[in-house]
Coordinates of C-alpha atoms in Angstrom, one line a residue:
Chain I
M1 CA -0.3 0.0 -0.4
K2 CA 0.7 3.6 -0.6
F3 CA 0.8 6.6 2.3
T4 CA 2.0 9.6 2.5
I5 CA 2.4 11.2 5.1
Q6 CA 2.1 15.2 6.4
V7 CA 4.3 16.3 8.9
N8 CA 2.6 19.6 10.7
E9 CA 5.1 20.3 13.9
G10 CA 8.5 21.2 14.0
P11 CA 10.9 18.9 15.9
Y12 CA 11.5 18.9 19.8
T13 CA 8.5 21.4 20.7
H14 CA 5.5 18.5 19.2
Q15 CA 5.6 14.4 19.5
A16 CA 4.8 14.7 16.1
S17 CA 7.5 13.8 13.8
D18 CA 8.8 11.5 16.1
T19 CA 5.1 9.5 16.3
A20 CA 5.2 10.3 12.2
Y21 CA 8.5 9.1 11.8
N22 CA 8.1 5.3 13.7
F23 CA 5.2 5.3 12.0
A24 CA 7.3 4.9 8.3
T25 CA 9.5 3.1 9.5
A26 CA 7.0 0.7 11.0
A27 CA 5.5 1.1 7.4
L28 CA 8.5 0.4 5.3
A29 CA 8.8 -2.9 7.9
A30 CA 5.8 -4.5 6.4
G31 CA 6.8 -3.3 3.1
H32 CA 4.5 -0.9 2.8
E33 CA 5.5 2.1 -0.1
I34 CA 6.1 5.5 1.2
Y35 CA 5.2 7.8 -1.6
R36 CA 5.4 11.5 -0.2
V37 CA 6.7 13.1 3.4
F38 CA 5.4 16.1 3.4
F39 CA 6.4 18.9 6.6
Y40 CA 4.3 22.1 6.8
H41 CA 3.2 24.4 9.3
D42 CA 5.8 24.5 11.4
G43 CA 7.3 20.8 10.3
V44 CA 9.3 22.7 7.6
N45 CA 12.1 23.0 10.7
N46 CA 12.4 19.3 11.0
A47 CA 14.7 20.2 8.0
T48 CA 17.6 22.2 9.2
R49 CA 21.1 20.8 9.5
L50 CA 21.3 23.5 11.2
T51 CA 20.3 21.9 15.0
T52 CA 22.5 20.4 17.4
P53 CA 20.4 18.4 20.4
P54 CA 22.5 17.0 22.7
Q55 CA 24.4 13.4 22.4
D56 CA 22.1 11.5 24.6
D57 CA 19.2 12.9 22.6
R58 CA 18.0 11.5 19.4
N59 CA 18.4 13.6 15.9
V60 CA 15.3 14.3 14.6
I61 CA 16.4 15.7 11.8
N62 CA 19.0 13.0 10.8
R63 CA 16.8 10.4 11.8
W64 CA 14.6 11.8 8.8
S65 CA 17.7 12.6 6.4
E66 CA 19.4 8.6 6.9
L67 CA 15.4 7.3 6.5
A68 CA 15.5 9.4 2.7
A69 CA 18.5 7.7 1.7
K70 CA 18.2 4.0 3.3
H71 CA 14.8 3.8 1.7
S72 CA 14.6 6.0 -1.2
L73 CA 12.0 8.7 0.3
D74 CA 10.9 11.8 -0.7
L75 CA 10.4 14.7 1.9
V76 CA 9.3 17.7 0.2
V77 CA 9.2 21.0 2.6
C78 CA 6.6 23.6 1.6
V79 CA 8.1 26.4 0.0
A80 CA 5.6 29.1 1.6
A81 CA 5.9 27.5 5.0
A82 CA 9.9 27.5 4.6
Q83 CA 9.7 30.8 3.3
R84 CA 8.7 32.5 6.7
R85 CA 10.4 30.4 8.7
G86 CA 13.7 30.6 7.0
I87 CA 14.6 27.1 5.4
A88 CA 16.2 27.6 2.6
D89 CA 18.1 25.5 -0.2
A90 CA 21.1 27.2 -2.6
D91 CA 18.6 27.7 -5.0
E92 CA 16.3 29.0 -2.6
A93 CA 18.6 31.1 -0.8
R94 CA 19.7 32.9 -4.3
R95 CA 16.3 33.8 -5.1
N96 CA 15.0 35.9 -1.9
G97 CA 18.7 37.4 -1.5
K98 CA 20.1 35.7 1.7
N99 CA 23.6 34.5 2.1
A100 CA 22.9 31.1 3.7
D101 CA 21.3 27.9 3.3
N102 CA 20.4 25.4 5.9
I103 CA 18.7 22.3 4.4
A104 CA 19.5 18.9 5.3
P105 CA 20.1 16.1 3.4
G106 CA 17.2 14.2 1.5
F107 CA 14.8 17.1 2.3
R108 CA 13.7 18.7 -1.1
I109 CA 11.6 22.5 -1.0
S110 CA 8.5 22.0 -3.3
G111 CA 4.7 23.6 -3.3
L112 CA 1.4 23.0 -1.3
G113 CA 0.5 20.9 -4.9
Q114 CA 3.1 18.3 -3.8
L115 CA 0.7 17.8 -1.2
I116 CA -2.0 17.2 -2.7
E117 CA -0.9 15.5 -5.4
G118 CA 0.6 13.1 -2.6
G119 CA -3.0 12.9 -1.6
I120 CA -4.2 11.8 -5.0
Q121 CA -1.5 8.9 -5.9
A122 CA -1.3 7.3 -2.2
D123 CA -3.9 5.4 -0.9
R124 CA -3.3 6.8 2.3
L125 CA -2.9 10.2 4.2
V126 CA -1.8 10.3 7.7
V127 CA -1.4 13.0 9.1
F128 CA 1.1 14.2 12.7
G129 CA 0.7 17.7 14.2
D130 CA -0.5 19.4 16.7
Chain S
M1 CA -13.3 4.9 9.0
L2 CA -9.6 5.2 11.4
H3 CA -9.9 8.7 13.3
T4 CA -6.8 9.2 15.2
V5 CA -6.5 11.6 18.2
N6 CA -3.5 12.5 19.8
K7 CA -4.9 15.3 23.0
S8 CA -5.6 15.1 26.2
P9 CA -9.5 14.9 26.5
F10 CA -8.9 16.9 29.7
Q11 CA -7.3 19.8 27.9
K12 CA -8.9 20.3 24.2
N13 CA -12.7 18.5 22.8
T14 CA -10.2 17.4 20.0
F15 CA -11.5 13.5 21.7
E16 CA -15.4 14.7 22.1
S17 CA -15.1 16.8 19.0
C18 CA -14.2 13.1 16.7
I19 CA -16.5 10.9 18.9
K20 CA -19.5 12.7 18.0
H21 CA -18.3 12.7 13.6
A22 CA -17.7 8.7 14.5
A23 CA -20.0 7.2 12.4
K24 CA -20.9 2.9 13.7
G25 CA -17.9 0.7 12.6
S26 CA -15.0 3.2 12.4
A27 CA -11.7 3.0 15.1
V28 CA -10.7 5.6 17.2
L29 CA -6.5 5.9 17.9
L30 CA -5.4 7.1 20.5
I31 CA -2.1 8.5 19.9
E32 CA 0.6 9.9 21.6
D33 CA -1.3 12.3 24.4
G34 CA -4.3 11.0 22.9
V35 CA -4.0 8.2 25.0
Y36 CA -5.1 9.4 28.2
A37 CA -8.8 9.5 27.1
A38 CA -8.0 5.6 27.6
L39 CA -6.8 5.8 31.2
K40 CA -9.5 4.9 33.7
G41 CA -11.8 6.3 36.2
T42 CA -11.4 9.4 35.3
S43 CA -14.7 12.1 33.8
V44 CA -14.1 11.0 30.6
S45 CA -14.4 7.1 30.9
A46 CA -17.6 6.7 31.2
E47 CA -18.3 8.7 27.4
V48 CA -15.8 6.3 26.2
Q49 CA -17.3 3.0 27.2
Q50 CA -20.5 3.8 25.8
A51 CA -19.3 4.8 22.8
M52 CA -17.9 1.3 22.6
G53 CA -21.1 -0.3 21.1
D54 CA -20.4 1.6 18.0
I55 CA -16.6 2.6 18.0
T56 CA -13.8 0.1 18.6
F57 CA -11.2 1.6 20.5
Y58 CA -7.0 1.6 20.0
A59 CA -4.7 3.1 22.3
L60 CA -0.7 3.0 21.0
E61 CA 1.2 1.3 23.3
P62 CA 4.8 2.6 23.6
D63 CA 2.4 6.0 24.3
V64 CA 0.6 4.6 27.1
N65 CA 4.3 3.2 28.4
A66 CA 6.0 6.7 27.6
R67 CA 3.3 8.5 30.3
G68 CA 3.7 6.0 33.1
L69 CA 0.7 4.2 32.2
K70 CA 1.1 0.2 32.1
G71 CA -1.6 -1.2 33.4
K72 CA -4.1 1.5 33.7
V73 CA -5.7 1.2 30.6
M74 CA -9.8 0.3 30.5
D75 CA -10.8 -2.8 29.6
G76 CA -12.0 -3.2 25.8
V77 CA -9.0 -0.8 24.6
N78 CA -7.2 -2.8 22.7
L79 CA -3.0 -1.5 22.5
V80 CA -1.2 -1.5 19.6
D81 CA 2.3 -1.1 18.3
Y82 CA 3.7 1.3 15.3
A83 CA 3.4 -2.2 13.3
G84 CA -0.6 -2.1 15.1
F85 CA -0.8 1.9 13.8
V86 CA 0.0 1.0 10.5
D87 CA -2.6 -1.8 9.9
L88 CA -4.5 -0.4 11.2
T89 CA -4.8 2.1 8.8
V90 CA -4.8 -0.5 5.8
K91 CA -7.8 -2.1 7.1
F92 CA -9.5 1.3 6.5
D93 CA -10.0 2.8 3.7
R94 CA -9.3 6.1 5.5
V95 CA -8.0 8.1 7.8
Q96 CA -9.2 11.3 9.7
S97 CA -6.5 12.6 12.2
W98 CA -7.6 14.6 14.4
L99 CA -5.6 17.2 15.6
Chain F
M1 CA 1.5 16.2 -20.7
S2 CA 4.0 14.6 -18.9
D3 CA 2.8 11.0 -17.6
E4 CA 2.1 12.9 -14.4
E5 CA -0.4 14.7 -15.9
M6 CA -2.0 12.4 -17.2
M7 CA -2.0 10.0 -14.5
E8 CA -3.3 13.8 -12.3
G9 CA -6.2 14.0 -15.0
G10 CA -7.3 11.0 -14.9
V11 CA -8.0 10.4 -10.9
Q12 CA -10.6 12.4 -8.6
K13 CA -10.8 12.3 -5.0
K14 CA -12.7 13.5 -2.6
F15 CA -10.7 15.6 -0.3
C16 CA -12.5 17.1 2.1
Y17 CA -10.5 20.0 4.6
V18 CA -11.9 20.4 8.4
N19 CA -11.3 23.8 9.9
R20 CA -10.8 23.5 13.8
T21 CA -8.8 26.3 15.0
A22 CA -9.4 29.7 15.0
P23 CA -7.5 32.2 12.7
Y24 CA -5.2 34.8 14.4
G25 CA -3.6 33.1 17.2
T26 CA -2.3 30.1 15.7
V27 CA -1.7 29.9 11.6
Y28 CA -3.2 26.9 11.1
A29 CA -6.5 28.9 9.1
L30 CA -4.5 31.4 7.2
E31 CA -1.7 27.9 6.3
A32 CA -4.9 25.6 5.3
L33 CA -6.4 28.6 3.3
E34 CA -3.6 28.3 1.0
V35 CA -4.4 24.5 0.8
V36 CA -7.5 24.7 -0.4
L37 CA -6.2 27.5 -2.7
I38 CA -3.2 25.8 -4.1
G39 CA -6.1 22.6 -4.1
A40 CA -8.3 23.7 -5.9
A41 CA -6.5 23.6 -9.2
F42 CA -5.9 20.5 -8.9
E43 CA -10.0 19.6 -10.3
Q44 CA -10.5 17.7 -7.4
D45 CA -14.3 17.3 -5.6
V46 CA -13.7 19.1 -2.5
S47 CA -15.3 19.9 0.7
V48 CA -14.3 22.3 3.2
V49 CA -16.3 21.9 7.2
F50 CA -15.4 24.5 9.1
M51 CA -16.4 23.1 12.6
D52 CA -15.2 23.7 16.6
D53 CA -13.2 26.9 17.1
G54 CA -12.8 26.9 13.3
V55 CA -16.2 28.4 12.4
F56 CA -14.8 31.4 14.0
Q57 CA -12.5 31.8 10.5
L58 CA -15.8 32.8 8.4
A59 CA -16.9 35.8 11.1
K60 CA -18.2 39.3 10.0
G61 CA -15.9 42.6 10.8
Q62 CA -13.0 41.2 11.3
D63 CA -10.3 43.9 11.9
T64 CA -6.5 43.0 12.5
A65 CA -4.8 46.4 11.9
G66 CA -4.3 46.7 15.9
I67 CA -2.7 43.5 15.8
G68 CA -0.4 44.2 12.8
M69 CA -1.4 40.7 11.0
K70 CA -3.0 40.0 7.3
N71 CA -7.0 39.9 8.0
F72 CA -7.0 36.9 5.0
S73 CA -11.0 36.6 6.0
P74 CA -11.8 38.3 2.3
T75 CA -10.5 35.7 0.4
Y76 CA -13.2 32.9 1.8
R77 CA -15.5 35.2 -0.4
A78 CA -13.5 34.5 -3.2
L79 CA -13.4 30.3 -2.8
E80 CA -16.2 30.3 -5.2
M81 CA -13.7 32.4 -8.0
Y82 CA -12.1 28.9 -8.1
D83 CA -14.7 26.3 -7.8
V84 CA -14.5 25.4 -4.0
E85 CA -18.2 26.0 -3.0
K86 CA -19.0 23.6 -1.3
L87 CA -18.8 25.5 2.4
Y88 CA -20.2 23.5 5.3
V89 CA -20.6 24.6 8.9
S90 CA -21.3 22.5 11.9
K91 CA -24.8 23.9 13.2
E92 CA -23.8 22.8 17.0
S93 CA -20.1 24.4 17.3
L94 CA -21.9 27.9 15.8
E95 CA -24.8 27.7 18.7
E96 CA -21.9 26.4 21.3
R97 CA -20.4 29.9 19.8
G98 CA -23.8 32.0 20.4
L99 CA -23.6 32.5 16.2
S100 CA -26.1 32.2 13.7
E101 CA -25.7 32.2 9.8
D102 CA -26.4 35.6 9.9
D103 CA -22.3 36.1 11.6
L104 CA -21.2 34.7 8.8
L105 CA -19.1 36.1 6.0
V106 CA -20.0 33.8 3.1
D107 CA -23.0 31.5 1.9
V108 CA -22.3 28.5 3.8
E109 CA -24.6 25.3 4.6
V110 CA -24.8 24.6 8.2
K111 CA -25.3 20.9 8.6
T112 CA -25.3 18.9 11.9
A113 CA -23.0 16.7 13.4
A114 CA -24.3 13.2 11.9
E115 CA -25.0 15.2 8.5
I116 CA -20.8 16.1 8.7
R117 CA -20.1 12.3 10.2
D118 CA -21.7 11.3 6.8
L119 CA -20.2 13.5 4.8
M120 CA -16.8 12.8 6.2
E121 CA -17.4 8.7 5.7
E122 CA -17.9 9.6 2.0
Q123 CA -14.7 11.1 1.2
D124 CA -11.3 10.1 0.3
V125 CA -8.7 12.6 1.4
L126 CA -9.5 14.1 4.6
L127 CA -7.0 16.9 5.5
T128 CA -7.9 18.2 9.4
F129 CA -6.5 21.8 10.6

């Protein structure tokens, strides 16, 4: 079965990203396909590579990056939500005149249409948020 | 339909709203702070018990255990792990995530 | 036409956006509206439900000058131009909040909880905000 997963909250403040990650891992282990993970609202903050959690805590961002690398996941960050909250890849940084980008490996920035398309293409859309 | 609820019923009306809009034969999976609705002997226990006739209740066991609620979940609420969560989303043809 | 566009053109699903949060206090109402607007371009069968504090999104007379935030409430009136015409509001949620249909800034259909329950059961994709 094909899943699209939506993550609406950032890391560490809310459990949403952790639950989404645990759900994604279990779905993959059961042989399901994850069509896309879409990060919206403060969920875009899951895509910054500049986080430095304490060593005895989980690294929410790296976990997503590693899962994406292992399973070729499509991790999509909403561009409009990302611009508001300061998440940028090299292209976005250049276009908006910023002197740095901060996107973590495995994430890409794209439009909200990717969420709708994810809902159309997947058998199930599961949302995690606040 | 599978409904998920992630809010404590003592803090928000999310659980109540979900119950009000869940059709007969649907399932409610309590996750994150939503698992507090599964506790025995609370002000919402009766409401949950009453709804059990029409709705099947599940609670995400890792969230139950994390919150020190092991052994305090009322009878009739089924505990599932993340694999069980995935199975429920497959079994039911759509998911409504109450946030 | 690319393969992807052809696939999208071939599938029409029932999308239901469920708005349960008040505007301004959090961003969910605004960003939910942005999803509805973008989603309209995909020519799906769209319903938008307002329940619980979500009914406050449609309150007439919103004036945000004093809080320095954009008043996005006029956009609800523009939804019709995007062919988003099925707007449903919870009867119980209005009553609980002392509101009636006359207090809302756009034409809606008022539905009971039981009717909204049935409506949600007919959907393919549900997004709650």
